[in-house]
Coordinates of C-alpha atoms in Angstrom, one line a residue:
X2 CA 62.7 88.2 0.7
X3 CA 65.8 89.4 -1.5
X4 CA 64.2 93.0 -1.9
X5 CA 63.2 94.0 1.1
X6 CA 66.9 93.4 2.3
X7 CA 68.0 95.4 -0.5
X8 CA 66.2 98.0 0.8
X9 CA 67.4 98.0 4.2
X10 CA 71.1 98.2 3.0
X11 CA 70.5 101.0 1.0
X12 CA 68.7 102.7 3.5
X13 CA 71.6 101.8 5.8
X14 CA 74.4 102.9 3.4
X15 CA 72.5 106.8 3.2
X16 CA 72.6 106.7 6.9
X17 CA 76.3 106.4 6.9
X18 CA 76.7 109.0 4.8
X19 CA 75.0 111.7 6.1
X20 CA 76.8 110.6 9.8
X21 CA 79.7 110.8 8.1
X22 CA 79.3 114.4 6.3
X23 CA 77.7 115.4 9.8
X24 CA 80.9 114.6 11.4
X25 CA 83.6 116.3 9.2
X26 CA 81.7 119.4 9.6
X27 CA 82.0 119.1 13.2
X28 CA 86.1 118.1 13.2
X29 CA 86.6 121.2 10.9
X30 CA 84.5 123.2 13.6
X31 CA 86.0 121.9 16.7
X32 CA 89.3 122.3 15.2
X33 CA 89.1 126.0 14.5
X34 CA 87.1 126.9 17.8
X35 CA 90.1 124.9 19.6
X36 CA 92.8 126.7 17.5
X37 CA 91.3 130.2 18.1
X38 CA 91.1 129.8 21.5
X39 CA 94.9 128.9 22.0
X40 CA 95.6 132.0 19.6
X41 CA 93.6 134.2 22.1
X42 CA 94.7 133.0 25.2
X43 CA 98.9 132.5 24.1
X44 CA 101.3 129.6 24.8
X45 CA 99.8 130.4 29.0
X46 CA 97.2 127.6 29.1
X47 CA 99.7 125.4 27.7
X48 CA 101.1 123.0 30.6
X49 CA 103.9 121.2 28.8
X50 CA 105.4 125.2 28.0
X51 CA 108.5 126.1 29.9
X52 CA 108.8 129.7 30.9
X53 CA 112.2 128.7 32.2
X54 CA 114.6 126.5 30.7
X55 CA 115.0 122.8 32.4
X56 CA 118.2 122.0 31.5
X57 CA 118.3 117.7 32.0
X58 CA 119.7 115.4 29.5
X59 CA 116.7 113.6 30.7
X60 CA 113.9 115.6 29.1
X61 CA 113.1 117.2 26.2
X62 CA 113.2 121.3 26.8
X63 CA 110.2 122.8 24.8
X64 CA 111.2 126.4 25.3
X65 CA 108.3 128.2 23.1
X66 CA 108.2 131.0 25.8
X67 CA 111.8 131.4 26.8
X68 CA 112.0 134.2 29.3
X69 CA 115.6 134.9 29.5
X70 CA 115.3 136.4 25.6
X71 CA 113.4 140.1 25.2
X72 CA 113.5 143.4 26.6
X73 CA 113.4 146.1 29.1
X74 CA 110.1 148.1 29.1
X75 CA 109.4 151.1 30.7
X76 CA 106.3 150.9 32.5
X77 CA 105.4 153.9 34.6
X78 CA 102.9 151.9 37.2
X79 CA 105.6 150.2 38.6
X80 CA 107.4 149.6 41.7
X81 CA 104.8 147.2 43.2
X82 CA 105.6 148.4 46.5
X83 CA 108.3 151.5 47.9
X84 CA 111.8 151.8 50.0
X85 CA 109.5 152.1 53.1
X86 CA 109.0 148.3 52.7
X87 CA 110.1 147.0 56.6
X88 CA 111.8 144.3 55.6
X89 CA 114.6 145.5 53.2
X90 CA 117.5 146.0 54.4
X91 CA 119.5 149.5 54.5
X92 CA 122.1 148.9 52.2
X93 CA 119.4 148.3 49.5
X94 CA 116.8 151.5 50.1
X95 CA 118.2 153.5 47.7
X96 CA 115.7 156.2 47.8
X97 CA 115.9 156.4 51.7
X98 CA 119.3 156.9 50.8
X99 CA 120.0 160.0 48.6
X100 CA 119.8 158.2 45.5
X101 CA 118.3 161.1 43.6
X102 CA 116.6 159.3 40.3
X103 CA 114.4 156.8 40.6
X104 CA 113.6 155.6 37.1
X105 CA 115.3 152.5 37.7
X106 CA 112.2 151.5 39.8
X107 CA 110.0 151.3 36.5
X108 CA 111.5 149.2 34.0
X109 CA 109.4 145.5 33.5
X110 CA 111.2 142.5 31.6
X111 CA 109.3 141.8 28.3
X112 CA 110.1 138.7 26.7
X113 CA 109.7 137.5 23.2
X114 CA 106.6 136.5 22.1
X115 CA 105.1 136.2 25.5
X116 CA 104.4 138.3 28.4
X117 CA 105.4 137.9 32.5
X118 CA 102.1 138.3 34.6
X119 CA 102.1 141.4 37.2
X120 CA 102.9 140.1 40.2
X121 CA 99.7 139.8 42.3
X122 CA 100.1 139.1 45.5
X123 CA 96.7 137.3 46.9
X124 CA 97.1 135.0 44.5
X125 CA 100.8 133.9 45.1
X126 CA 99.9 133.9 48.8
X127 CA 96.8 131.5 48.0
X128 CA 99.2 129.2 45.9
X129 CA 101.1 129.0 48.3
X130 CA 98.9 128.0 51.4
X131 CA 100.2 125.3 53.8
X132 CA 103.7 125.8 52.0
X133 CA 107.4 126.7 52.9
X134 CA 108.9 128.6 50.2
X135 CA 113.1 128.9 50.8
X136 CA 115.5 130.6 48.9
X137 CA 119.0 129.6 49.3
X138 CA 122.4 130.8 48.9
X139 CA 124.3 134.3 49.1
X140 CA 123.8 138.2 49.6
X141 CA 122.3 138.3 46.3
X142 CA 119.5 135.6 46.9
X143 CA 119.0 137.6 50.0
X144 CA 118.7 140.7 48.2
X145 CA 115.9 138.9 46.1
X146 CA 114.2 137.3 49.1
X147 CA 113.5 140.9 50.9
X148 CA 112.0 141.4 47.2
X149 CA 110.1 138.5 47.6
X150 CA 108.8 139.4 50.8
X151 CA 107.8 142.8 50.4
X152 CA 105.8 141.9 47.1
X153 CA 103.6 139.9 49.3
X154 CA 103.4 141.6 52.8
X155 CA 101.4 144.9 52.0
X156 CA 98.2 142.2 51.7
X157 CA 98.8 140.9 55.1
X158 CA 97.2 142.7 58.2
X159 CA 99.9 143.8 60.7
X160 CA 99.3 141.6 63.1
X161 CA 99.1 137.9 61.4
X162 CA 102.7 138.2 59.8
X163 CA 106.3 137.9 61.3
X164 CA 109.6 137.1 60.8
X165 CA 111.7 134.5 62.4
X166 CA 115.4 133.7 62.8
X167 CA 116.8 130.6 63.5
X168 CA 120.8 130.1 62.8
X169 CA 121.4 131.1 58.9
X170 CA 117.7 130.7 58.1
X171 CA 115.1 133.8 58.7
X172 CA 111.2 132.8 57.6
X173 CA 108.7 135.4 57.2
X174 CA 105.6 134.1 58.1
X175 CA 102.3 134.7 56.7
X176 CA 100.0 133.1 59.2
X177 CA 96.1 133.6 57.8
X178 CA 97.8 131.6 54.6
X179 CA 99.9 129.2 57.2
X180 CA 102.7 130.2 54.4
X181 CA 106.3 130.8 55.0
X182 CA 109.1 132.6 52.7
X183 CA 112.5 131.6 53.8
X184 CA 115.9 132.4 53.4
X185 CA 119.1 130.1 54.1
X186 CA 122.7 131.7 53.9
X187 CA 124.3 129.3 52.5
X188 CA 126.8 131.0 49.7
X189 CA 128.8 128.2 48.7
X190 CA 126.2 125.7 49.3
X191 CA 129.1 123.0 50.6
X192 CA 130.5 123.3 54.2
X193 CA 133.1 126.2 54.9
X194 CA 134.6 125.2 58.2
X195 CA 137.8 126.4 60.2
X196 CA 140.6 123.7 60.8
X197 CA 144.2 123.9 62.3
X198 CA 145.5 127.6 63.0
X199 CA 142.0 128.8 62.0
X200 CA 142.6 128.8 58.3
X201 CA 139.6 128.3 56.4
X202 CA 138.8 124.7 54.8
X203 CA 136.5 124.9 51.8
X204 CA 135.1 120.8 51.8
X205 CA 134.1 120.1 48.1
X206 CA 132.4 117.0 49.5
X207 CA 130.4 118.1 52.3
X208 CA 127.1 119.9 52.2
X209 CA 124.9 118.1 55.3
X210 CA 125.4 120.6 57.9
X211 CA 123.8 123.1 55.0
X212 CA 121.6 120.7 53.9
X213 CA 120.0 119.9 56.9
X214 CA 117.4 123.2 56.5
X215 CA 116.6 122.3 53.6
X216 CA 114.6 119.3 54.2
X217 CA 110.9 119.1 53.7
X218 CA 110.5 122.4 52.1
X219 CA 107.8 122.2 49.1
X220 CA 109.8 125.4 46.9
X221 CA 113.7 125.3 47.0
X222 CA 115.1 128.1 44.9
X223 CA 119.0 128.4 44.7
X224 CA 121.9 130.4 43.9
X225 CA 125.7 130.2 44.0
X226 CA 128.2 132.0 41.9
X227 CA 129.8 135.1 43.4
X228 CA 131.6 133.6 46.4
X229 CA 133.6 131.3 43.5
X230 CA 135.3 134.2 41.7
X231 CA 136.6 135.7 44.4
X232 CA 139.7 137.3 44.0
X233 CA 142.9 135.7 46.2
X234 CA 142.8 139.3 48.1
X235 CA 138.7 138.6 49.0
X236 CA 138.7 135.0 48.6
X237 CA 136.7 133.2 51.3
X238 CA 138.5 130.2 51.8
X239 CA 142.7 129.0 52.6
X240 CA 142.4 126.0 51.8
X241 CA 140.1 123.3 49.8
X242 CA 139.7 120.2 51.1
X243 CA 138.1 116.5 48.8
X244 CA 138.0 113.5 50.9
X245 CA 140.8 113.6 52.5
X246 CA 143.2 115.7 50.0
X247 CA 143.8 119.1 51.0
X248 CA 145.0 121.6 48.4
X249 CA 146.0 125.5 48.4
X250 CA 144.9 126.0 44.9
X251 CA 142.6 125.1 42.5
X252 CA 141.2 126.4 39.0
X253 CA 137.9 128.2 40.4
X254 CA 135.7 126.8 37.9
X255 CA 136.8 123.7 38.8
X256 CA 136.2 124.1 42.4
X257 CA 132.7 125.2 41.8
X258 CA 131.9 122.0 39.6
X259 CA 133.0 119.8 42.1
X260 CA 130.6 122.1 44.9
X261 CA 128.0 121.8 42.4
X262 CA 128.4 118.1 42.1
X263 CA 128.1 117.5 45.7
X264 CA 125.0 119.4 45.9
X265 CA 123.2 117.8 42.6
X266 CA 124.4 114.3 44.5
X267 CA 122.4 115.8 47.8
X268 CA 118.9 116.9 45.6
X269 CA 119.1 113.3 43.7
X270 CA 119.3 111.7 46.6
X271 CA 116.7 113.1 49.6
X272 CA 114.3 115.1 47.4
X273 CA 111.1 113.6 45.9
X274 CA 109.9 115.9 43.0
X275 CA 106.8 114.9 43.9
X276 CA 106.9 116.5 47.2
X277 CA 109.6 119.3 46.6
X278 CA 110.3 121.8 43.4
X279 CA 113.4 123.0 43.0
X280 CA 114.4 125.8 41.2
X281 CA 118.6 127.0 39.9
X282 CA 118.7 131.2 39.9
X283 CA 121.6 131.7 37.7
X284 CA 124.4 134.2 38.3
X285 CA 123.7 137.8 39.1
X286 CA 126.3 139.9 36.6
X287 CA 128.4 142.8 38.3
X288 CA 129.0 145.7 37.1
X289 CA 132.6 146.7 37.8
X290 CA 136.4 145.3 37.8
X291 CA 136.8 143.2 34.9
X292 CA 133.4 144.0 33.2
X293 CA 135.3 147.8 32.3
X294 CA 132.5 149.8 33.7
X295 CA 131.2 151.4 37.0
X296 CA 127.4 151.9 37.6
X297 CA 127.7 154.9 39.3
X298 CA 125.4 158.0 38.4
X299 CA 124.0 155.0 35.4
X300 CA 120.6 156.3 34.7
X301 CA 118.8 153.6 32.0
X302 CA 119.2 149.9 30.9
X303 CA 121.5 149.0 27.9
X304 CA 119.5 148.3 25.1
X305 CA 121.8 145.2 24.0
X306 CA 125.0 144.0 23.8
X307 CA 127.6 144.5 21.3
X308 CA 128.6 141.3 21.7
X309 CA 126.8 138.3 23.8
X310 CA 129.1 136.3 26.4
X311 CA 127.6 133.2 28.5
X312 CA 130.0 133.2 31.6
X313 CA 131.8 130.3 32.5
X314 CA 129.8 129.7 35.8
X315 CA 126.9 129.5 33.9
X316 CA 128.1 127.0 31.6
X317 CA 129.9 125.2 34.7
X318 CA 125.8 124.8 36.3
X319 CA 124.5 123.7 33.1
X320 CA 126.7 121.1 32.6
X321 CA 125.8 119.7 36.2
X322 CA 122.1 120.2 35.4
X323 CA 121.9 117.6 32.8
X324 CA 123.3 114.9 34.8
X325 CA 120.9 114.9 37.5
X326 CA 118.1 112.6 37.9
X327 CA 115.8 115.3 39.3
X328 CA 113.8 118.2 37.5
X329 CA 116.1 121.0 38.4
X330 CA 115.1 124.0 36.8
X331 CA 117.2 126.6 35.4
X332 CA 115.6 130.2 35.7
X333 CA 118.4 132.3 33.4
X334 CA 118.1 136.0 34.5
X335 CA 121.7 136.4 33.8
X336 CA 121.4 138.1 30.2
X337 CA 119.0 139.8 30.9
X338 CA 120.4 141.7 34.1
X339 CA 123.5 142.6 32.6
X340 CA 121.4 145.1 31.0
X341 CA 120.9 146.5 34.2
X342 CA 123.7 148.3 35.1
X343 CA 121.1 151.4 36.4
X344 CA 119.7 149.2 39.3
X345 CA 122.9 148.7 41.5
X346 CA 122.7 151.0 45.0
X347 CA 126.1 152.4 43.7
X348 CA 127.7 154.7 46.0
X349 CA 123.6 154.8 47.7
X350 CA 124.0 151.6 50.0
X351 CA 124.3 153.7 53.2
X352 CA 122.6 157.1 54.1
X353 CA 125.0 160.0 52.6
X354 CA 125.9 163.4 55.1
X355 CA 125.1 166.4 53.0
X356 CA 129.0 167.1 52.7
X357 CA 129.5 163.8 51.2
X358 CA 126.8 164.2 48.7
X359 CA 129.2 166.1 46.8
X360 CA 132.1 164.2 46.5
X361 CA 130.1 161.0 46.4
X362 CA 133.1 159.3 44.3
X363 CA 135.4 159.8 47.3
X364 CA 133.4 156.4 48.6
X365 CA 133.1 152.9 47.5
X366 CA 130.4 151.8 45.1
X367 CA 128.3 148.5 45.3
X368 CA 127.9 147.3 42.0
X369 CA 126.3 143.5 42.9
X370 CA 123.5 143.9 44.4
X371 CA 120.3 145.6 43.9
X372 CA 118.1 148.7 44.6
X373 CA 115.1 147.5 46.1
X374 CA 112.2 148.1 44.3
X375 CA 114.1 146.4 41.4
X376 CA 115.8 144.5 39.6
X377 CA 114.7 141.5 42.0
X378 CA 111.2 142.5 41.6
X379 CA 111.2 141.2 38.0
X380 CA 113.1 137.5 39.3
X381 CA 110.5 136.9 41.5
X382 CA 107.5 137.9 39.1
X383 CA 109.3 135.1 36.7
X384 CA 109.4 133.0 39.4
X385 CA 105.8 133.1 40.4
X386 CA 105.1 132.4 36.8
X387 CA 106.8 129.3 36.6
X388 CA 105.3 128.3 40.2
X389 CA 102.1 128.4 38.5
X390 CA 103.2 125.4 36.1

């Protein structure tokens, strides 16, 4: 009895070792086909990548595709659309303008080491079905939102889109797709109010009367930095007001942590980023007073800086970033339009007279917002690629 048993172990024991050659073979297989395929499809099809920075103390930030570092490229089949876009506003159609160049309509953002998808519009519309899209804050995030919506209206038929008003909100409303892209003007993002003698209170601690359309919105995209560095000549405010201390004066920076703070408190408290994303813009750069240069008659990007400066404001939102509870993402365009001192209407933000055309320094130059198509173009294609996360 002892040998056939013998046999059957031995027979047993060659069994196992062909499995076990068999499967090696396969591992080492799998493993390259697997490793190939995330070589030729890029750091895309991975869902834990961050093509913006989330700035939380809560989470770790895996930043292998880091949009706010590369380049501009020129790339001669841009714009996506043209100035005769019926939704932008005058101050921003360049061409319509006089504005006699038009190169500033071509340039793409490359970043290092990956690439931002074209902007296509059918599929941003079909991503966003059944959704309410809203971009919050001042002229700039406006400025971005007629962006927005002209990158997706030219797929609509006439007739089944519109926009709506509705106090400091507009929605444009594409109705086959049930889809709406919203603006609220809300610059500060707390509540400016007028008190006694109708000076202007500035309330670090109130943000509800804001807030209030903001609720059950799936997208929330936000800005807020120009209206705080506002010289005393253009300032917006008199007075700030927290709880029930009024001041005349405060460090500005300060002032905007403590507006930040209010609304962090606000998103931590009603949203549910299961229901709602919410998205940070960060600062716009200017291209005059302190920053030594006009962008009048500017013609191409800067290449790079000679020397790289984070402004304050936009270590001020960082900071209140990573002591929220909830995923606030950061989507830094700030480096990266600073290069762009070409794409700023200039002295084109209103229709010239032919005897003004040449003395066209004789009248004030806008160097905040943006030519549209532009610079705004290239924000929303980023944030379209993070929206497919």
């Amino acid at each position: 009895m002892a040998k056939p048993k013998f046999q059957l172990t031995q027979y047993s024991l060659f069994i196992f070792l062909v499995f076990s050659i068999l499967l090696c073979f396969f591992h080492v297989e799998a493993s390259s086909v697997l490793q190939l395929g995330l070589e030729d499809h890029g750091p895309w099809l991975n869902e834990e990548d961050e093509e913006v920075i989330m700035v939380q103390s809560s989470h770790d930030s895996r930043k292998r595709c880091d949009f706010s570092v590369g380049k501009w490229v020129y790339d001669q089949s841009y714009p996506l659309y043209d100035s005769n876009c019926p939704y932008l506003s005058t101050a921003v159609t360049c061409q319509k303008n006089g504005r006699p160049d038009s190169d500033y309509e071509k340039w793409k953002w490359k970043p290092q080491g990956c690439s931002i998808p074209r902007f296509d519009a059918l599929d941003f519309l079909g991503r966003m079905r059944k959704k309410r899209i809203m971009l919050v804050g001042d002229s700039i995030m406006r400025n971005q939102w007629e962006s927005l919506v002209c990158l997706v209206q030219g797929v609509i038929p006439n007739g089944r889109k519109r926009v709506m008003y509705s106090g400091p909100s507009m929605a444009f409303h594409a109705m086959d797709f049930e889809t709406s892209i919203e603006f609220s003007w809300a610059p500060l993002l707390v509540e400016l109010k007028k008190g006694p003698e109708n000076k202007r209170i500035l309330h670090l601690d109130l943000i509800q009367e804001n807030a209030k359309y903001w609720r059950n919105v799936d997208i929330l995209v936000f800005d807020s930095a120009h209206w705080w560095t506002h010289s005393d000549q253009w300032s917006s405010w008199d007075y700030f007001m927290e709880g029930n201390n009024l001041l005349k004066s405060m460090n500005p920076m300060v002032a905007y942590q403590k507006g930040l703070t209010t609304w962090s408190k606000w998103v931590d408290s009603n949203l549910d980023p299961r229901k709602t994303r919410v998205i940070f813009r960060s600062m716009s750069p200017r291209h005059n007073r302190e920053n030594g240069w006009k962008c009048y008659n500017q013609k191409q990007p800067l290449a790079f800086f000679s020397h790289q400066h984070v402004p304050e404001q936009l270590l001020v939102l960082q900071g209140v970033l990573r002591r929220m509870r909830f995923p606030v993402y950061l989507q830094d365009i700030t480096t990266m339009t600073a290069l762009r001192r070409d794409g700023h209407p200039s002295v084109y933000s209103r229709a010239m007279a032919q005897e003004e055309k040449q003395h066209p320094r004789d009248f004030s130059s806008d160097c905040s917002h943006w030519c549209l198509p532009g610079v705004p173009d290239i924000w929303n294609e980023m944030l379209s690629a993070l929206l497919k996360q």
